[in-house]
Short mmCIF file of C-alpha atoms in Angstrom, two decimals:
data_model
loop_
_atom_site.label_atom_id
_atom_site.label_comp_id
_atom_site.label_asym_id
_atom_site.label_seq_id
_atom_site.Cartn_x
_atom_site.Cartn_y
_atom_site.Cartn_z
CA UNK A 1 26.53 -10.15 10.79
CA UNK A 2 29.94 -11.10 9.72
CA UNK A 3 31.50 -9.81 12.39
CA UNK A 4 29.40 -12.40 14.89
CA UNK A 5 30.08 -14.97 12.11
CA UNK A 6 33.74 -14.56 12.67
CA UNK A 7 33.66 -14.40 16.19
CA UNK A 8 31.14 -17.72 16.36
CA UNK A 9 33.57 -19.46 14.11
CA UNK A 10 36.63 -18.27 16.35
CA UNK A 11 34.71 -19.15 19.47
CA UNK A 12 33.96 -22.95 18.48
CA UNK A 13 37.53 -23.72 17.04
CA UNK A 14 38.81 -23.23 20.12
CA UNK A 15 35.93 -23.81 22.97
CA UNK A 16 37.76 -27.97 23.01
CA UNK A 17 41.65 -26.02 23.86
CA UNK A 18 40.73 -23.50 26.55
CA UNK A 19 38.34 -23.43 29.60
CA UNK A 20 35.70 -21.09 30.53
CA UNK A 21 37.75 -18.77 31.80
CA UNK A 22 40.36 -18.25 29.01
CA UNK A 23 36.94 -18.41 26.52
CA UNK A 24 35.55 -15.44 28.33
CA UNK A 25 38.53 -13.37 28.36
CA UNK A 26 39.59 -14.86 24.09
CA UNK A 27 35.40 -13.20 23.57
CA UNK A 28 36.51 -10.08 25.12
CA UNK A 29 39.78 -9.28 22.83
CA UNK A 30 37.05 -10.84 19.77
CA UNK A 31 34.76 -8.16 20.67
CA UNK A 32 37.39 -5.24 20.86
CA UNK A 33 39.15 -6.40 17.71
CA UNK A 34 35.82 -6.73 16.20
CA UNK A 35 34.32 -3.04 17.16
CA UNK A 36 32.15 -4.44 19.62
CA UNK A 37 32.19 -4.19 23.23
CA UNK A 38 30.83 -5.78 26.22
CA UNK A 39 28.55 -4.61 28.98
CA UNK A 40 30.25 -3.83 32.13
CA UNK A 41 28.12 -6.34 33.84
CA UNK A 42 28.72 -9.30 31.30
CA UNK A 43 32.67 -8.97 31.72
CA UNK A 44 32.40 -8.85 35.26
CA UNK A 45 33.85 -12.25 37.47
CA UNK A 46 31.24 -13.61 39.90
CA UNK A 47 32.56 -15.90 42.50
CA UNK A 48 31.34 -19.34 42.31
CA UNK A 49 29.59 -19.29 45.56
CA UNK A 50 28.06 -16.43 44.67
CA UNK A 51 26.89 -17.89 41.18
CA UNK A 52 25.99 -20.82 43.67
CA UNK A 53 23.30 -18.78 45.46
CA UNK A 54 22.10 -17.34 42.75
CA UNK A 55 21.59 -20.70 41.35
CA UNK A 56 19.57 -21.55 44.52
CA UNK A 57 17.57 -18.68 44.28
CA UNK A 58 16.64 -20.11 40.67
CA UNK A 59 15.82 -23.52 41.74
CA UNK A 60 13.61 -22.14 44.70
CA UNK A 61 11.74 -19.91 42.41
CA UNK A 62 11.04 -23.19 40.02
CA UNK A 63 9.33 -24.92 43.31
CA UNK A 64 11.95 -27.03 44.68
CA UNK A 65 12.02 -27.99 48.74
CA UNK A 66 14.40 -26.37 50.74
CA UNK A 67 15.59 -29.80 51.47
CA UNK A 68 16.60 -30.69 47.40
CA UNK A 69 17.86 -27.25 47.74
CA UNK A 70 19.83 -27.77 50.49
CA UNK A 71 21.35 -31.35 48.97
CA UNK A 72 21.98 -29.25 45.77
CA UNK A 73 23.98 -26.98 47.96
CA UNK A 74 26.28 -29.39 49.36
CA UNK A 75 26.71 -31.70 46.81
CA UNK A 76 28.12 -28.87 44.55
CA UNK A 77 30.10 -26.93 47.83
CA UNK A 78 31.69 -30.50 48.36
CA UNK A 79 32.67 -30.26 44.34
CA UNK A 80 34.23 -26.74 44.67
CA UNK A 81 36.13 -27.81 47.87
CA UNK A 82 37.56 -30.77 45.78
CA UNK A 83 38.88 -29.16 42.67
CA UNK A 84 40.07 -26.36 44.26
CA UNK A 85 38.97 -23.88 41.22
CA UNK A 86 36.84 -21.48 40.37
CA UNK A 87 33.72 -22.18 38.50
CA UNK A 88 35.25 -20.16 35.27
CA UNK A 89 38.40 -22.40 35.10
CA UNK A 90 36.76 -25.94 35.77
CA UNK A 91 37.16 -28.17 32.79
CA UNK A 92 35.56 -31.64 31.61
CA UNK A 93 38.59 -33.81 33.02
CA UNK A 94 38.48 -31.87 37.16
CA UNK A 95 34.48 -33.39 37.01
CA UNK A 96 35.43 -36.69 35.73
CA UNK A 97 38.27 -36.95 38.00
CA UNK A 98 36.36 -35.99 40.68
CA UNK A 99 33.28 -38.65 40.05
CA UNK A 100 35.89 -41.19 39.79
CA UNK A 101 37.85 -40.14 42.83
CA UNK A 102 34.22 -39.68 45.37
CA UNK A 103 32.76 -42.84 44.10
CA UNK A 104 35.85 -44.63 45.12
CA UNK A 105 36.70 -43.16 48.43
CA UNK A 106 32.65 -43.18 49.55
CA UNK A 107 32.44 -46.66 48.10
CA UNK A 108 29.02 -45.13 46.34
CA UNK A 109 26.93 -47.16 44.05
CA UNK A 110 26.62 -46.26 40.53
CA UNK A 111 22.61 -44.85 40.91
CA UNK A 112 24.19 -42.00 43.72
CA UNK A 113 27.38 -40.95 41.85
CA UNK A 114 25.07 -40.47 38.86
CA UNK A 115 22.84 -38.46 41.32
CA UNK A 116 25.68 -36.62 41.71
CA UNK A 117 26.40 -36.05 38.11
CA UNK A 118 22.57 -34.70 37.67
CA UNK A 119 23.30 -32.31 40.17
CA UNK A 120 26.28 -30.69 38.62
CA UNK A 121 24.86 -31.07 35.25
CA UNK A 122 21.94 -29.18 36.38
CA UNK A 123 23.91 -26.08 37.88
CA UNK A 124 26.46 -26.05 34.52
CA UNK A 125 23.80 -25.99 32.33
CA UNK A 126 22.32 -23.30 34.62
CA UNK A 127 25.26 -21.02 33.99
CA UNK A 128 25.40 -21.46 30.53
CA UNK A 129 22.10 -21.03 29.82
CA UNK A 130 22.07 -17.50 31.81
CA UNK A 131 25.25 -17.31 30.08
CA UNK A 132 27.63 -16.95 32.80
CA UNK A 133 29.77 -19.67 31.25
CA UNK A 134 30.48 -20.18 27.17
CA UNK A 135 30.03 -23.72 27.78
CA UNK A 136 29.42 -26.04 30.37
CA UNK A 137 32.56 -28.49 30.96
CA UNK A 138 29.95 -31.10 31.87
CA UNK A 139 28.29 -31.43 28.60
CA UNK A 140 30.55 -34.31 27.78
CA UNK A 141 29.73 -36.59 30.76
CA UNK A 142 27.29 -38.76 29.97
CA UNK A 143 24.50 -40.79 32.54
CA UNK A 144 25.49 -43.87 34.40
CA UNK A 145 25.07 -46.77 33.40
CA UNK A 146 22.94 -48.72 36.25
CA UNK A 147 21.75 -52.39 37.18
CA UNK A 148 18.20 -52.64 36.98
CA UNK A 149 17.48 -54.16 39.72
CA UNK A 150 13.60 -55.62 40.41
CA UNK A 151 12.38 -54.17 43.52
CA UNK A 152 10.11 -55.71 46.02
CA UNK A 153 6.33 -54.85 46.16
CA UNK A 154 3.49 -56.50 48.38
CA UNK A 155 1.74 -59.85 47.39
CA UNK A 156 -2.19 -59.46 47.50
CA UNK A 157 -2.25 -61.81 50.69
CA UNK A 158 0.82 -59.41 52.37
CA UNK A 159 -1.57 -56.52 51.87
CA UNK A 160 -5.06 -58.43 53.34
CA UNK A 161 -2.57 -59.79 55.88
CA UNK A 162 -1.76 -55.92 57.04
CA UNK A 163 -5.16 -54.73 56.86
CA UNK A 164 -6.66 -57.69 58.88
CA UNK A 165 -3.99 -57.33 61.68
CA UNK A 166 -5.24 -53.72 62.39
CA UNK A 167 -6.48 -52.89 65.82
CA UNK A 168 -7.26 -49.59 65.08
CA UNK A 169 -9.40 -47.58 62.91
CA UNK A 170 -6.66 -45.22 62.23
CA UNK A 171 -4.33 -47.95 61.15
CA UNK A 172 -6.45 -49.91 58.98
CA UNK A 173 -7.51 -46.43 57.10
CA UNK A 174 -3.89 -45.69 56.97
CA UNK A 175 -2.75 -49.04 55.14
CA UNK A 176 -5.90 -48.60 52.61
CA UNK A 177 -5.36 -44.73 51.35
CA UNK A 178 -1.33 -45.99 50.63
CA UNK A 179 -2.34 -49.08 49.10
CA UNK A 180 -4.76 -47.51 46.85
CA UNK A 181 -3.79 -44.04 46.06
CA UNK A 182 0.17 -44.39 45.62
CA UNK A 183 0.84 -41.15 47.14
CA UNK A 184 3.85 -40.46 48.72
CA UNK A 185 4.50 -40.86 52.50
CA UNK A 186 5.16 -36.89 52.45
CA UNK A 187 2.01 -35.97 50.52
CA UNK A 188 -0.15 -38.29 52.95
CA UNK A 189 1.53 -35.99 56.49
CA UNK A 190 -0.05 -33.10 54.40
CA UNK A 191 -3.26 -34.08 53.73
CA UNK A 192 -6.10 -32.62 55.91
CA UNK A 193 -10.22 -33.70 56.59
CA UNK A 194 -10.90 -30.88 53.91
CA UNK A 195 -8.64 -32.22 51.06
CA UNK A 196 -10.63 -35.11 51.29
CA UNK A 197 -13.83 -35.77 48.54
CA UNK A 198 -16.14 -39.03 49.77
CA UNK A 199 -18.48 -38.42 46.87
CA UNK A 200 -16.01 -38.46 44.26
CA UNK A 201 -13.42 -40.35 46.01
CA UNK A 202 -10.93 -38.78 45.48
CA UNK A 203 -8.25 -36.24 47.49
CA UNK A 204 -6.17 -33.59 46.46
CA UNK A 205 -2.74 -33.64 47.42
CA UNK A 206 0.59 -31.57 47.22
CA UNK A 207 3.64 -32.70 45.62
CA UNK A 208 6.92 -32.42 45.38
CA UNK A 209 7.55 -28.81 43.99
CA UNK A 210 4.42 -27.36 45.86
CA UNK A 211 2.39 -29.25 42.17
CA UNK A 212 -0.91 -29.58 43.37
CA UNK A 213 -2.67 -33.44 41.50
CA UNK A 214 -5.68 -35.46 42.44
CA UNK A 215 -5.42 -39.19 43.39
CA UNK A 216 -8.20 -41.72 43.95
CA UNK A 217 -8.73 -44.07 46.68
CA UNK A 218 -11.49 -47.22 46.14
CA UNK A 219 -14.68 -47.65 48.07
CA UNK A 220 -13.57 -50.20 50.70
CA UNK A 221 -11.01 -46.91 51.58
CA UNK A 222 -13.99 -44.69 51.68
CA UNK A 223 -15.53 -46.70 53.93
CA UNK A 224 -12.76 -47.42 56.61
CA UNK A 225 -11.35 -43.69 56.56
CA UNK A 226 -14.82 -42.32 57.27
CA UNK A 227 -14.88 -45.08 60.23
CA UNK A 228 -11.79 -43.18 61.61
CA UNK A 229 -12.77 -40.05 61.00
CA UNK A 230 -15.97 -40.31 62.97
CA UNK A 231 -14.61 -41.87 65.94
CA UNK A 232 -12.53 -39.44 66.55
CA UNK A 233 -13.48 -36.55 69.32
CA UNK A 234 -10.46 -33.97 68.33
CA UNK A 235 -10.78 -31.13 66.48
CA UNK A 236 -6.92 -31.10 64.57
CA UNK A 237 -7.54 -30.40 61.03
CA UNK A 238 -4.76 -33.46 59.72
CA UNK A 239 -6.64 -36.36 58.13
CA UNK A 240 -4.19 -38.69 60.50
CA UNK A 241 -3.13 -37.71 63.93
CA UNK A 242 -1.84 -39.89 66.67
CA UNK A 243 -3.66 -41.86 69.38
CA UNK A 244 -3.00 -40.06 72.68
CA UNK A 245 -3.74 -36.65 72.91
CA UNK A 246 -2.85 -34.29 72.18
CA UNK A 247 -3.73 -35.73 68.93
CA UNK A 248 -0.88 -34.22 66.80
CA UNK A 249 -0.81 -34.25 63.02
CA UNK A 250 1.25 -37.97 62.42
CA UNK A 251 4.70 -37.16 60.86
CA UNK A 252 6.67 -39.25 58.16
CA UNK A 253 8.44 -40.68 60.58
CA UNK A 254 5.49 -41.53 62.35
CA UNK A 255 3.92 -43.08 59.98
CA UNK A 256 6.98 -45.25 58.97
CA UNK A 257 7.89 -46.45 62.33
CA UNK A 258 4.18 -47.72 62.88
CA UNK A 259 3.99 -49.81 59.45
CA UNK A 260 7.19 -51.30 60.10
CA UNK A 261 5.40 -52.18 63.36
CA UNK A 262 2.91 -53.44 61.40
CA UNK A 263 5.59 -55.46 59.32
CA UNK A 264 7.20 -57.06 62.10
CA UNK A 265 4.38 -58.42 63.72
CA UNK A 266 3.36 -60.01 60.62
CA UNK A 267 6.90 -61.13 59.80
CA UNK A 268 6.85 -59.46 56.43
CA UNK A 269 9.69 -58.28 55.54
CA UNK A 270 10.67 -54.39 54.39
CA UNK A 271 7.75 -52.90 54.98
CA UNK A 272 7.79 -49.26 54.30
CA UNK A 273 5.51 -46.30 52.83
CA UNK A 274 6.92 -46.20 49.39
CA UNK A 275 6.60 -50.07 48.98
CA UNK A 276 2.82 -49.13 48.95
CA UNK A 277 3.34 -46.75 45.46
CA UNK A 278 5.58 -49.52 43.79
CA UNK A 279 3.14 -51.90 44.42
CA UNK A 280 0.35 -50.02 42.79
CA UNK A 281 2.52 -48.41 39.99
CA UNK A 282 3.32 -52.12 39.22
CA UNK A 283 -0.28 -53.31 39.49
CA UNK A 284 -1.37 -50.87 37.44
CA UNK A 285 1.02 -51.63 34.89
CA UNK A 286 0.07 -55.03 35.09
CA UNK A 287 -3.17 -54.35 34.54
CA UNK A 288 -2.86 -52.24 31.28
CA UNK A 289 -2.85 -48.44 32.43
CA UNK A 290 -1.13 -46.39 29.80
CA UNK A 291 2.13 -45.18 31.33
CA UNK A 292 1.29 -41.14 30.84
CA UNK A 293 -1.61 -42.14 32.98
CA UNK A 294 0.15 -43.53 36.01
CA UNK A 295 2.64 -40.75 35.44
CA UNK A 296 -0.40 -38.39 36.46
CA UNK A 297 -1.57 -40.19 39.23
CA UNK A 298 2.25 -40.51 40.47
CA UNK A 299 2.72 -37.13 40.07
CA UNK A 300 6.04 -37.53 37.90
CA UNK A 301 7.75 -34.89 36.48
CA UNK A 302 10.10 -37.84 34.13
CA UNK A 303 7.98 -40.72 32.61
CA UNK A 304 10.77 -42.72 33.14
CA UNK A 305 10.74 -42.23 36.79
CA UNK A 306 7.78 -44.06 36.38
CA UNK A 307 8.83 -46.64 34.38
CA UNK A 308 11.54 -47.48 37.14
CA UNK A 309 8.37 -47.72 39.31
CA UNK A 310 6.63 -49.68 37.27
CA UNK A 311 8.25 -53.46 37.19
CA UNK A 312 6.63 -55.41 34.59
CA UNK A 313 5.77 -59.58 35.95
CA UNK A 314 7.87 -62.17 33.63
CA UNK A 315 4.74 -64.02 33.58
CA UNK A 316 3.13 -61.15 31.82
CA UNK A 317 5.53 -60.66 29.26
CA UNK A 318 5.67 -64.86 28.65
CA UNK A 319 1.81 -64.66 27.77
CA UNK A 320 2.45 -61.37 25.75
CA UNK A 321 5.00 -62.97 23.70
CA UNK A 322 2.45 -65.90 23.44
CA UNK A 323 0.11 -63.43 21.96
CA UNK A 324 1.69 -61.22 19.53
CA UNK A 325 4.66 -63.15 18.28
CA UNK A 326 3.90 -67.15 18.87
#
């Protein structure tokens, strides 16, 4: 007991003067001063792509898509290239530096250089916590500040607009399961005849990290989406497939190049998939769902993901002011 006192005490005095590298190898002479050795495998160097992969291989196992895992991998490859050091000898100042010095020569706005940050925060605080590291040299760089900027959703009218322009079942049953179920474009590609629950109105869907969640859709969806489904004559599983044969599950892209279609001939401007969730997450706000609730039905990890979805109206908060404090 004293003798991990001592080398705790030791260890903290000087964790600020020395990096990870010169810690490890300061715990080593601490433990053979002390009596106490290290494992073979604990005093051991790993090379950082090496602790890389391994790192991969822990994010995979948590449920992440190989294509976070693959931005992961190059946002921190691109790191290591930069600082030209090992992961052992990387200090606070090399990542600051380096933020500073990407964000300027990329020209990158605060919300993706703080993307950035989350990324290498995430792998540091990997190795520390496995204990690769004594202490991760990112501890002391703190989030981004950001603008919060208001982003557009639809109008009521913009959304009645879309679904009256529809010449086709498909399309019109398309625009009502975004608009009312706030799933996301890549959940919706998924989705098959068999996820789907009439009675209860409802679907199941897969998320991002294979999470399976339930989402609703209203009756006037119900009704339009069994409409397409029983005019069609294929027999492809997908709940949405394309028009011509041979009646191929739609892709994301699919899908997003034929609401911008949509968009364009109505002369509404940025009309996209995800426009569909912010609008509900905002409606529902609006309307007075508790925010753990929408969480659920957005399938969130973060609840403040969700509040970044959610964009209170000014008008709302004038007549709530009204209410509880004039």
């Amino acid at each position: 007991m004293v003798r991990e006192t001592i080398r705790w005490e030791v260890m903290q005095r000087m964790a600020s003067s020395l990096d990870n590298k010169q810690l490890k190898l300061l715990a080593q002479h601490l433990d053979a001063v002390l009596g106490k050795y290290l494992d073979h495998e604990q005093t051991e160097e790993v090379s950082s792509r090496e602790l890389l992969n391994r790192f991969l291989k822990a994010k995979r196992i948590e449920g992440c898509s190989e294509k976070t895992l693959s931005y992961y991998q190059k946002t921190i490859l691109r790191m290591l290239a930069e600082i030209h050091k090992e992961v052992f000898h990387i200090m606070t100042e090399d990542l600051r530096q380096y933020l500073i010095n990407y964000q300027m020569q990329k020209n990158l706005s605060r919300v993706t250089i703080d993307n950035v940050r989350r990324i290498l925060s995430s792998f540091f605080s990997w190795l520390e916590d496995e204990e690769y590291l004594i202490k991760s040299p990112i501890r002391r760089i703190h989030k981004v500040k950001t603008m919060s900027n208001i982003k557009e959703t639809y109008s009521d009218e913009e959304l009645e607009r879309m679904r009256d322009s529809c010449k086709q079942k498909r399309d019109l049953a398309l625009i009502d399961i975004l608009a009312s179920t706030g799933m996301r474009v890549g959940e919706l590609v998924r989705l098959n005849r068999s996820d789907i629950d009439f009675n209860e109105r409802e679907c199941k869907v897969l998320g991002k990290g294979n999470k399976e969640r339930i989402v609703y859709f209203d009756a006037r969806t119900k009704i339009h989406l069994q409409r397409y489904l029983d005019s069609r004559s294929d027999n492809c599983e997908a709940l949405f497939v394309s028009l011509k044969m041979p009646y191929s599950r739609l892709t994301i892209n699919g899908i997003e190049s034929r609401v911008r279609f949509i968009g364009r001939q109505l002369n509404i401007t940025k009309v996209h998939p995800h426009k569909f969730r912010r609008t509900l997450a905002t409606k529902a706000i609006d309307k007075g769902m508790p925010i753990e609730q929408l969480q659920q039905l957005l399938g969130h990890k973060r609840i403040d993901t969700t509040l970044q979805y959610a964009m209170v109206k000014q008008s709302n908060v004038k007549l709530a002011h009204k209410k509880y404090i004039g």
